[in-house]
PDB file of C-alpha atoms and ligand atoms in Angstrom:
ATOM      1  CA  UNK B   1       0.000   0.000   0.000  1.00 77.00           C
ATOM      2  CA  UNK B   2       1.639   3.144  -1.138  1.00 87.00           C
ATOM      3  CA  UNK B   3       1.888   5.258   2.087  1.00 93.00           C
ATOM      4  CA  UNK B   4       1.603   9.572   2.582  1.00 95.00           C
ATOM      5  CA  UNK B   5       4.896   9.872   0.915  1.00 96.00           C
ATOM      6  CA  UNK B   6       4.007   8.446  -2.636  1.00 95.00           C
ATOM      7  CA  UNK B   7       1.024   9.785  -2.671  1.00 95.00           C
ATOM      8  CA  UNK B   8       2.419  13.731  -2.214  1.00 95.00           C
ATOM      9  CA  UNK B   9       5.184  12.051  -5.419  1.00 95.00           C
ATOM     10  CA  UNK B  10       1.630  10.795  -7.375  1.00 94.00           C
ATOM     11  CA  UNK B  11       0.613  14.683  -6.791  1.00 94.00           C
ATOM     12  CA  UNK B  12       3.655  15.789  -8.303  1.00 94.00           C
ATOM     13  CA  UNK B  13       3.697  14.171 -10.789  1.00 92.00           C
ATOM     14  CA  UNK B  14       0.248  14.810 -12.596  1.00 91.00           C
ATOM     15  CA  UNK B  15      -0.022  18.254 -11.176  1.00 90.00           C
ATOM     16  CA  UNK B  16       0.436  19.312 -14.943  1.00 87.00           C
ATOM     17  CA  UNK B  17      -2.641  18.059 -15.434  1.00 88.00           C
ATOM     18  CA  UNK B  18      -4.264  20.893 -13.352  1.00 90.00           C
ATOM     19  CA  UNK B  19      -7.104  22.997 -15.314  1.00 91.00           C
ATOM     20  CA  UNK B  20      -6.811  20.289 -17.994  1.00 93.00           C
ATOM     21  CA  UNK B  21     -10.252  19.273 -19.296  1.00 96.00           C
ATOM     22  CA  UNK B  22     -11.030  15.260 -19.026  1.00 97.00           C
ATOM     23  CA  UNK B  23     -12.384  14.326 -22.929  1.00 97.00           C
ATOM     24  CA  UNK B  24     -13.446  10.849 -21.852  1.00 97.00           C
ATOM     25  CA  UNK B  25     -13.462   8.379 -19.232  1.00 98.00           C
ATOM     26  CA  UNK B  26     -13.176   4.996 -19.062  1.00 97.00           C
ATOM     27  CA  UNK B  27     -12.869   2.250 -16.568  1.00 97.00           C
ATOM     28  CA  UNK B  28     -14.496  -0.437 -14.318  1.00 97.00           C
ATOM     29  CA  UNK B  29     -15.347   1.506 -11.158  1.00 97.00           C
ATOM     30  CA  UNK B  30     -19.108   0.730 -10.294  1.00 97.00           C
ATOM     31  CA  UNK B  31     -19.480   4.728  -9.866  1.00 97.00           C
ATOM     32  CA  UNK B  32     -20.920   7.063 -11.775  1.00 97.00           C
ATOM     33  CA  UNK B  33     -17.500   8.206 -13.270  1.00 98.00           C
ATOM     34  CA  UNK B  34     -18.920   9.334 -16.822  1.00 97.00           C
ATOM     35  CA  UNK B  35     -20.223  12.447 -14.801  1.00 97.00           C
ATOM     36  CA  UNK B  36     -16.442  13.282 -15.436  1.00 98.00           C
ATOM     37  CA  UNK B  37     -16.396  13.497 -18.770  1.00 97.00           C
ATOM     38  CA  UNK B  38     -16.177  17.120 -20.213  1.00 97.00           C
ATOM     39  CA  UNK B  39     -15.116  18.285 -16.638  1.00 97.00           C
ATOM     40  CA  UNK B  40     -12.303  20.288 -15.989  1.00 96.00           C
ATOM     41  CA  UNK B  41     -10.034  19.299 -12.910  1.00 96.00           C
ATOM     42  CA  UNK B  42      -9.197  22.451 -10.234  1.00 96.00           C
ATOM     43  CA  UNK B  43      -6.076  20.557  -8.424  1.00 96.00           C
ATOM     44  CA  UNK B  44      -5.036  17.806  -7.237  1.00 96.00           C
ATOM     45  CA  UNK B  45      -4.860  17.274  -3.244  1.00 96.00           C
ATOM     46  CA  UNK B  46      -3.495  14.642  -0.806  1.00 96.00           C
ATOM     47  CA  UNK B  47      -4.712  13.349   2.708  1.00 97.00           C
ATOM     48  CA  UNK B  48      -2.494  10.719   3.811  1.00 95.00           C
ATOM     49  CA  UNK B  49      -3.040   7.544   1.982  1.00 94.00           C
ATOM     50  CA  UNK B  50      -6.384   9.093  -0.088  1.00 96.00           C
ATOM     51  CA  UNK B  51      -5.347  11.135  -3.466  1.00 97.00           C
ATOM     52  CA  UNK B  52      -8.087  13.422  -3.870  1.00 97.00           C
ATOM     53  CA  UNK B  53      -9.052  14.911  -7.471  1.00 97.00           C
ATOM     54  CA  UNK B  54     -10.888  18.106  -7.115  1.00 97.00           C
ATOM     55  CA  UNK B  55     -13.590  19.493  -9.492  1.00 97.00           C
ATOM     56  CA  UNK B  56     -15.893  22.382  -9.021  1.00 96.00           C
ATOM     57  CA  UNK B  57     -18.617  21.524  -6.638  1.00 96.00           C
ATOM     58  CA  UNK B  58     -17.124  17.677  -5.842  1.00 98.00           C
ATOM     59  CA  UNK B  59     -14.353  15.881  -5.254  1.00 98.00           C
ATOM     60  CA  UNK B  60     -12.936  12.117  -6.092  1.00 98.00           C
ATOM     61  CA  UNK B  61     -11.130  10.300  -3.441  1.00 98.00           C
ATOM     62  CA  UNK B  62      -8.743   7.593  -4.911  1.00 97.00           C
ATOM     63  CA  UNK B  63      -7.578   4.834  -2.004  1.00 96.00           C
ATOM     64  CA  UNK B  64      -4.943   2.262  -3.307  1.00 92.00           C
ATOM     65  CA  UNK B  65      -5.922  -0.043  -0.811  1.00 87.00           C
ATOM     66  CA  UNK B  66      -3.456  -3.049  -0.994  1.00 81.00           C
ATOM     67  CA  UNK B  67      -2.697  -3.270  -4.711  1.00 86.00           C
ATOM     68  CA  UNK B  68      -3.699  -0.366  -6.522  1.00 91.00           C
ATOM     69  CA  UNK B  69      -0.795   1.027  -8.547  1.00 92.00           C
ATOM     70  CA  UNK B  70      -1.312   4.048 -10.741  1.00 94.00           C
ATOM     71  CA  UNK B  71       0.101   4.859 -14.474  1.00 94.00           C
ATOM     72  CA  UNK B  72       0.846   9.273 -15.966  1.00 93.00           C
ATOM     73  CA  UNK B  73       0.612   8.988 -19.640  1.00 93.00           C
ATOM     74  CA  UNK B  74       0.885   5.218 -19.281  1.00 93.00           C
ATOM     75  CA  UNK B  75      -0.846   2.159 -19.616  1.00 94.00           C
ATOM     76  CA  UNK B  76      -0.183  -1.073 -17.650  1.00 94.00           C
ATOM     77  CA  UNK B  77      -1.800  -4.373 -18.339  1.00 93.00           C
ATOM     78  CA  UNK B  78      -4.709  -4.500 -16.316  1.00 93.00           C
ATOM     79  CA  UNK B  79      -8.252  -3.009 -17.120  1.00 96.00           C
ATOM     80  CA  UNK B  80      -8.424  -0.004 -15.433  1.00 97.00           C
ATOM     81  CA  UNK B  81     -10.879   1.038 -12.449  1.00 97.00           C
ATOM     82  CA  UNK B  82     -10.711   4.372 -13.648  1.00 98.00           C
ATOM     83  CA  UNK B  83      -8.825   6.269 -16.967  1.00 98.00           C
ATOM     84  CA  UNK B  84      -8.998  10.050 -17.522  1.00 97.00           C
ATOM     85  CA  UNK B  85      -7.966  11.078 -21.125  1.00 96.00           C
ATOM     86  CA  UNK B  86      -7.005  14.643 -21.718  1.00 95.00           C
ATOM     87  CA  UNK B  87      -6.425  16.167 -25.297  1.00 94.00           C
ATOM     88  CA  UNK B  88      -2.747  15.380 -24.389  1.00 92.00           C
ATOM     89  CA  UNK B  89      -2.223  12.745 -22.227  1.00 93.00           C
ATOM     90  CA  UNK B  90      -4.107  10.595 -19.581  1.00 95.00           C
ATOM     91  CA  UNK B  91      -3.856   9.083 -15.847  1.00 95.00           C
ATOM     92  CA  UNK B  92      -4.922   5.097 -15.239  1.00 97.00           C
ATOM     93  CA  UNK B  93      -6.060   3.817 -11.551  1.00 97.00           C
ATOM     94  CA  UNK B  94      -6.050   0.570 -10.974  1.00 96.00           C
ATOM     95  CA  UNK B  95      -7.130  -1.753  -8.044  1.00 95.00           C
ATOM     96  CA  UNK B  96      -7.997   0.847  -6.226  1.00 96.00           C
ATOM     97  CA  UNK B  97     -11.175   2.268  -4.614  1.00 97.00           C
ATOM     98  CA  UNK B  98     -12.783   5.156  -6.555  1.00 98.00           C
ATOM     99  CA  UNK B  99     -15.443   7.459  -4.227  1.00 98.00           C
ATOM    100  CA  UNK B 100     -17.132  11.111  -4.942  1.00 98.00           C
ATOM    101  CA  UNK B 101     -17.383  13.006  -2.401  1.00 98.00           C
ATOM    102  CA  UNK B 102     -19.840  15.886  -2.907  1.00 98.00           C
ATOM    103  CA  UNK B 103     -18.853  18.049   0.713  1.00 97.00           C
ATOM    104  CA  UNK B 104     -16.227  20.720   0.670  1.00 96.00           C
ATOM    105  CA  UNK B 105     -13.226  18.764   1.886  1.00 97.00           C
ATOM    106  CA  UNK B 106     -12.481  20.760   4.594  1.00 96.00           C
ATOM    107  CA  UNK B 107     -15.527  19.320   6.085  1.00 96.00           C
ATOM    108  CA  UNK B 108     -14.609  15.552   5.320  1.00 96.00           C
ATOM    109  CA  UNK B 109     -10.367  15.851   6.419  1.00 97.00           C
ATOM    110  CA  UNK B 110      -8.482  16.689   9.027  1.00 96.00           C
ATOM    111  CA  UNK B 111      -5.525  18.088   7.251  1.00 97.00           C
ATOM    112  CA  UNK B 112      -3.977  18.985  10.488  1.00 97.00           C
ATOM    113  CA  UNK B 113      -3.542  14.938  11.044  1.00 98.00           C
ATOM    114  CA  UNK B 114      -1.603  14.232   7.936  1.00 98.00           C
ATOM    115  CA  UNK B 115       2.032  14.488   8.472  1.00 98.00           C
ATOM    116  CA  UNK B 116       3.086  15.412   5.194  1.00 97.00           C
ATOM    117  CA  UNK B 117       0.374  18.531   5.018  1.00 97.00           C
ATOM    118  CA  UNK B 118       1.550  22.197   5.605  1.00 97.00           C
ATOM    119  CA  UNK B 119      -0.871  21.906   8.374  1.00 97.00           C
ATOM    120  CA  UNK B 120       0.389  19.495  10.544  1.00 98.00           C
ATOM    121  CA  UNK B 121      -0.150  19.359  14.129  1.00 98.00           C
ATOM    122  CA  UNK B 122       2.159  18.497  16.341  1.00 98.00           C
ATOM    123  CA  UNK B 123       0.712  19.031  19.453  1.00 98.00           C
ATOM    124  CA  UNK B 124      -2.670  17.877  18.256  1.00 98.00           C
ATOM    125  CA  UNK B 125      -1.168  14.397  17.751  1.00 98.00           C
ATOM    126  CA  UNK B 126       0.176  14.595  21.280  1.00 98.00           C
ATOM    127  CA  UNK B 127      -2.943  14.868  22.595  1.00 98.00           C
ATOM    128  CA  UNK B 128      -5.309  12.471  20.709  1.00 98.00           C
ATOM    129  CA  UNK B 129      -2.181  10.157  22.179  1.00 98.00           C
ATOM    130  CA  UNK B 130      -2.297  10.608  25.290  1.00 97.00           C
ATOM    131  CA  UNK B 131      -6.085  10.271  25.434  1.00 98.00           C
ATOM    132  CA  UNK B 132      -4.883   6.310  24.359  1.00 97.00           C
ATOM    133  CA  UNK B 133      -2.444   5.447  26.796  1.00 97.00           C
ATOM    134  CA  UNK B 134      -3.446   1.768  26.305  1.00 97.00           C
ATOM    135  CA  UNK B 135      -2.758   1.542  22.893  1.00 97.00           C
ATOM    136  CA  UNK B 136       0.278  -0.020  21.290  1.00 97.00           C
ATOM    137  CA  UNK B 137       2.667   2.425  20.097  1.00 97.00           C
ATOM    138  CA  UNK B 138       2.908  -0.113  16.587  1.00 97.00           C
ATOM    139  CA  UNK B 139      -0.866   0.760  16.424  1.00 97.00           C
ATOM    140  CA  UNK B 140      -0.738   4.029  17.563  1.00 98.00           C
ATOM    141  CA  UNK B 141       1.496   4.938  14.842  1.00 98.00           C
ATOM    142  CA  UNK B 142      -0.796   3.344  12.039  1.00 96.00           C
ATOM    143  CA  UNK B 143      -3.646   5.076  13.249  1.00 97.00           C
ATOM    144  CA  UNK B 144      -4.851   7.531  10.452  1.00 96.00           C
ATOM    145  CA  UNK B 145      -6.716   9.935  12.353  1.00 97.00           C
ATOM    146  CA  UNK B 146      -3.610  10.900  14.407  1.00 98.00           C
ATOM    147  CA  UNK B 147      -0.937  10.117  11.858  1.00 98.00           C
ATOM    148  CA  UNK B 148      -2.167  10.055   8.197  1.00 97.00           C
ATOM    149  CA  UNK B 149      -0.158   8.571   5.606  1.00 96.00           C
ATOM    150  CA  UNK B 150       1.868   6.760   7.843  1.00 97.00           C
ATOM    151  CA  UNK B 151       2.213   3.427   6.732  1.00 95.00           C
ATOM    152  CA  UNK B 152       3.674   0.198   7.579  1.00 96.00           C
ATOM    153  CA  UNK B 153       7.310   0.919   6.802  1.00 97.00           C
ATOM    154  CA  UNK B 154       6.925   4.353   8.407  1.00 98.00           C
ATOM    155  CA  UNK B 155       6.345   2.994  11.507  1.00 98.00           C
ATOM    156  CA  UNK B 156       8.968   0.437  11.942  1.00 98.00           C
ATOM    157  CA  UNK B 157      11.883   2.892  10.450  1.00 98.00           C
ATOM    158  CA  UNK B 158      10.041   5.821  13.274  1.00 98.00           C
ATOM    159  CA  UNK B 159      10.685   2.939  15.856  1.00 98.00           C
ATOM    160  CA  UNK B 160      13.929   2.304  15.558  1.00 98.00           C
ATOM    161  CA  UNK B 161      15.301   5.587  14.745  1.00 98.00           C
ATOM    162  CA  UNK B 162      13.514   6.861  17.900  1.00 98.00           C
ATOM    163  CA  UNK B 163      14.694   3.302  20.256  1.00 98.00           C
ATOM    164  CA  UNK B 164      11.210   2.740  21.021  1.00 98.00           C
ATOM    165  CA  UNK B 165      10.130  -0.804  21.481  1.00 98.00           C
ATOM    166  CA  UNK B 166       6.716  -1.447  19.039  1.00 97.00           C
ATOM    167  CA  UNK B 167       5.391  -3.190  22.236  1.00 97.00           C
ATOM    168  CA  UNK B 168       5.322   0.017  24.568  1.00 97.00           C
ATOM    169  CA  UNK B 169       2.038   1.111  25.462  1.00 98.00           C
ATOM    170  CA  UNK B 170       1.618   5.148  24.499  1.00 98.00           C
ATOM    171  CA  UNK B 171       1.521   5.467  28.363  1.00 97.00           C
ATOM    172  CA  UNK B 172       4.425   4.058  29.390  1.00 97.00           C
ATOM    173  CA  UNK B 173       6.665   6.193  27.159  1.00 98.00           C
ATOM    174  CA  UNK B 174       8.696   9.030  29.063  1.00 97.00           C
ATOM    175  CA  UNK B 175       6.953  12.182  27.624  1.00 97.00           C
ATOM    176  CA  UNK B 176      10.462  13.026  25.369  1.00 97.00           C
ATOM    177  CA  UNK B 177       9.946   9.603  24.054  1.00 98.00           C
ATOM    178  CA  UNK B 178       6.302  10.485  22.938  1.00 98.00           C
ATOM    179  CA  UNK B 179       7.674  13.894  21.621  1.00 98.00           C
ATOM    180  CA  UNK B 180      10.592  12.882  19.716  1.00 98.00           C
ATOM    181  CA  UNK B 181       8.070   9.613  18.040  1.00 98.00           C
ATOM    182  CA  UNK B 182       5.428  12.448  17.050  1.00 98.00           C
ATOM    183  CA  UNK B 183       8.461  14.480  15.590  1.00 98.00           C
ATOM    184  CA  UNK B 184      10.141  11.904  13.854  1.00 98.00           C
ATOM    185  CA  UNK B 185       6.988  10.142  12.023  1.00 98.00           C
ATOM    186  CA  UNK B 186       7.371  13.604  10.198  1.00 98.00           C
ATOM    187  CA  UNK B 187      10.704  13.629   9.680  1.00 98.00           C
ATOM    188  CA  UNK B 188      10.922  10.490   8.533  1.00 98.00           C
ATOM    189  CA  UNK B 189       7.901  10.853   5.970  1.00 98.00           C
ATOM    190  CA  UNK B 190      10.068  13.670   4.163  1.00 98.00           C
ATOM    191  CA  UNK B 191      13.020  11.555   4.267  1.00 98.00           C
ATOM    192  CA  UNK B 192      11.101   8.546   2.519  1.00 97.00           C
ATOM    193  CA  UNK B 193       9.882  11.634   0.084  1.00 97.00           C
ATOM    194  CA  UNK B 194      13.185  12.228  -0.963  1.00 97.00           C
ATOM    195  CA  UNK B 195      14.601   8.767  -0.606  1.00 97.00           C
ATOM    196  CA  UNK B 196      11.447   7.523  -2.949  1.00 96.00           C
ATOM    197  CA  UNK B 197      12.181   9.682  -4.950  1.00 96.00           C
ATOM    198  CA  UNK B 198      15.637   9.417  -6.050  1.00 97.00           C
ATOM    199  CA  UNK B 199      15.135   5.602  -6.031  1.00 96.00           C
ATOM    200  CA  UNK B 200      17.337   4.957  -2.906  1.00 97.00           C
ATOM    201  CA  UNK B 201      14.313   4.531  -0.254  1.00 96.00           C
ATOM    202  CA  UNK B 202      15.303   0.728   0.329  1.00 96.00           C
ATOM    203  CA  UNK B 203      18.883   1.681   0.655  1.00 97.00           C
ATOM    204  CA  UNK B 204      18.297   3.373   4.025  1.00 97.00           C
ATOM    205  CA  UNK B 205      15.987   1.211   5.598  1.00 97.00           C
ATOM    206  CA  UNK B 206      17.317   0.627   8.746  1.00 98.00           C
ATOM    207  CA  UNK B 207      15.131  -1.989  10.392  1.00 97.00           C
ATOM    208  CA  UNK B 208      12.128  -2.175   8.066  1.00 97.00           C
ATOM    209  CA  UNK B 209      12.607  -5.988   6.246  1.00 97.00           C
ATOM    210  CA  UNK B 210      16.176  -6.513   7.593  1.00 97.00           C
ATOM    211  CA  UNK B 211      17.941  -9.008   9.560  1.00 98.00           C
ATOM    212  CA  UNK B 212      20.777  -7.847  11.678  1.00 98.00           C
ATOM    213  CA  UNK B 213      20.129  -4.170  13.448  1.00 98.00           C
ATOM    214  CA  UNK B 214      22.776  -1.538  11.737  1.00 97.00           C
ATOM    215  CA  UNK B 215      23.389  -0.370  15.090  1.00 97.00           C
ATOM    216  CA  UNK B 216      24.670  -3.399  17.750  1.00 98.00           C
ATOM    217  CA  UNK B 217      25.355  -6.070  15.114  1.00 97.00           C
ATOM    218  CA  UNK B 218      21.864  -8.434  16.932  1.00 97.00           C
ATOM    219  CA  UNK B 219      19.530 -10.122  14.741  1.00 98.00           C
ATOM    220  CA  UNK B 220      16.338  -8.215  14.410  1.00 98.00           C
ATOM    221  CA  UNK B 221      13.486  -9.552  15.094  1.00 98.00           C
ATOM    222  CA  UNK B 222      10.231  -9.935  12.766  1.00 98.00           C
ATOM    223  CA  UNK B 223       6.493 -10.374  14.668  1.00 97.00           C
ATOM    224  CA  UNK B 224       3.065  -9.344  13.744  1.00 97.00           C
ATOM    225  CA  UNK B 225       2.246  -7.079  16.249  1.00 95.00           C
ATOM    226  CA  UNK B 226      -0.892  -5.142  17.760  1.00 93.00           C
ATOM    227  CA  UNK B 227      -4.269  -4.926  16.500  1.00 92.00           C
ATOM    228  CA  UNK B 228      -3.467  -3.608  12.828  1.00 87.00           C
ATOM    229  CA  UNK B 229      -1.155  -7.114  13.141  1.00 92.00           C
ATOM    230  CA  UNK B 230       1.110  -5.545  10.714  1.00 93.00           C
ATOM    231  CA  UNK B 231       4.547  -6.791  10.147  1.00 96.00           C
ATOM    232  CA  UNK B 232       7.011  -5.276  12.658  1.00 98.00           C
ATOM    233  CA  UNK B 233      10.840  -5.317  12.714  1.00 98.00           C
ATOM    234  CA  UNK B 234      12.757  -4.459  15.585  1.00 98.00           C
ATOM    235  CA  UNK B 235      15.847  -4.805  17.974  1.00 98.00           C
ATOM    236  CA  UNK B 236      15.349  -5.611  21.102  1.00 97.00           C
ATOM    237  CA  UNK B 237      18.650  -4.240  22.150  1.00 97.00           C
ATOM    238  CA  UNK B 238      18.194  -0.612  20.812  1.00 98.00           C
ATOM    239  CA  UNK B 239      14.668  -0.279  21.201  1.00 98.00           C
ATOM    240  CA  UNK B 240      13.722  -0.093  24.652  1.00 98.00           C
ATOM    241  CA  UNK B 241      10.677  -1.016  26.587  1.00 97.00           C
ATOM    242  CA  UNK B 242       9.747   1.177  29.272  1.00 96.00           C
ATOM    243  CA  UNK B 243       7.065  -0.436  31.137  1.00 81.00           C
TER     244      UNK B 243
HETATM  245 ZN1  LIG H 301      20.374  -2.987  17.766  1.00 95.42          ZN
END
């Protein structure tokens, strides 16, 4: 699942297509997508995993889900969910959910909770945390309305680079802990940004898919953790439980 990062490089990389008018539409989304045809697109927008395409009056929320992959002037194999042609050029979705939503967005997002938005809120994250102090920092991190677009590998490079052990309850971490976590999941998202996208993002994963921690020479270890029961990596040597 492509995570906050690749969706802002997505953005970037149709935002040409801004003001462009759609000619036709194609695809096997079970919406009503030919009410796109003819319409012009006002901009393209991001809320952590969801790429949003905005038209006058509506909006259309693209979520990648597990699979969904995404081709700029492109075509890949697959029958599309949903194809926009423009006089010059088009964009193909694929496995991937396809939604209008008809509210003003500002209504529908938080964009303070998405840590690659201008708007991001530290301190608002801080304190829908520490209303969980039961939760699992592994879930707490995957949790979209706190951290959007943080994703699985996110949270196990934030983890390690911070020494926090993925089985630490929010609650149990010394407040600096909890501050320098909520810090680094944004730090870390730009990094990926700019790792991604000078094809070196693998390259610096530290923990994330690896077998011996960079740091003390241990094995990591790999376990499905927390509710989300997402694959975490970790050393138990670096990262520290507090409770
Ligand atoms: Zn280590």
């Amino acid at each position: 699942m492509p995570e906050g990062p690749s969706i802002v490089i997505l953005k970037e990389e149709i935002e040409q297509s801004t003001n462009k008018k759609i000619i036709s539409v194609a695809g096997n989304s079970k919406q009503d997508i030919q009410r796109l045809a003819g319409k012009k697109i006002i901009s393209f927008k991001s809320w952590g995993k969801h790429f949003l395409i905005c038209f006058k009056g509506f909006s259309v929320r693209i979520h990648f889900l597990l699979f969904g992959k995404y081709a700029v002037n492109d075509r890949k194999v697959n029958p599309p969910r949903l194809a926009l042609l423009f006089k010059k050029g088009e964009i193909n979705f694929y496995s991937c959910s396809v939604q209008f939503i008809e509210q003003d967005l500002d209504e529908v997002y938080d964009w303070s909770a998405d840590v690659m938005n201008d708007s991001w809120n530290a301190k608002a994250a801080k304190k829908k945390l520490l209303e969980k102090p039961d939760v699992w920092v592994t879930d707490a991190l995957l949790d979209q309305n706190i951290f959007a677009g943080v994703g699985n590998i996110i949270k196990n490079e934030v983890l390690y680079r911070t020494g926090i052990h993925p089985e630490n309850k929010v609650g149990d971490l010394p407040i600096k802990k909890l501050n320098d976590l909520i810090k680094q999941a944004r730090v870390y998202s730009f990094d990926f940004l700019e790792w991604k996208k000078a094809f070196v993002l693998r390259k610096h994963w530290k923990a994330h898919t690896k077998k011996i921690c960079p740091k003390c020479g241990n094995a990591i270890v790999k376990k499905y953790l927390g509710k989300t029961n997402r694959r975490t990596f970790f050393c138990t040597s670096c990262q520290v439980l507090y409770s």
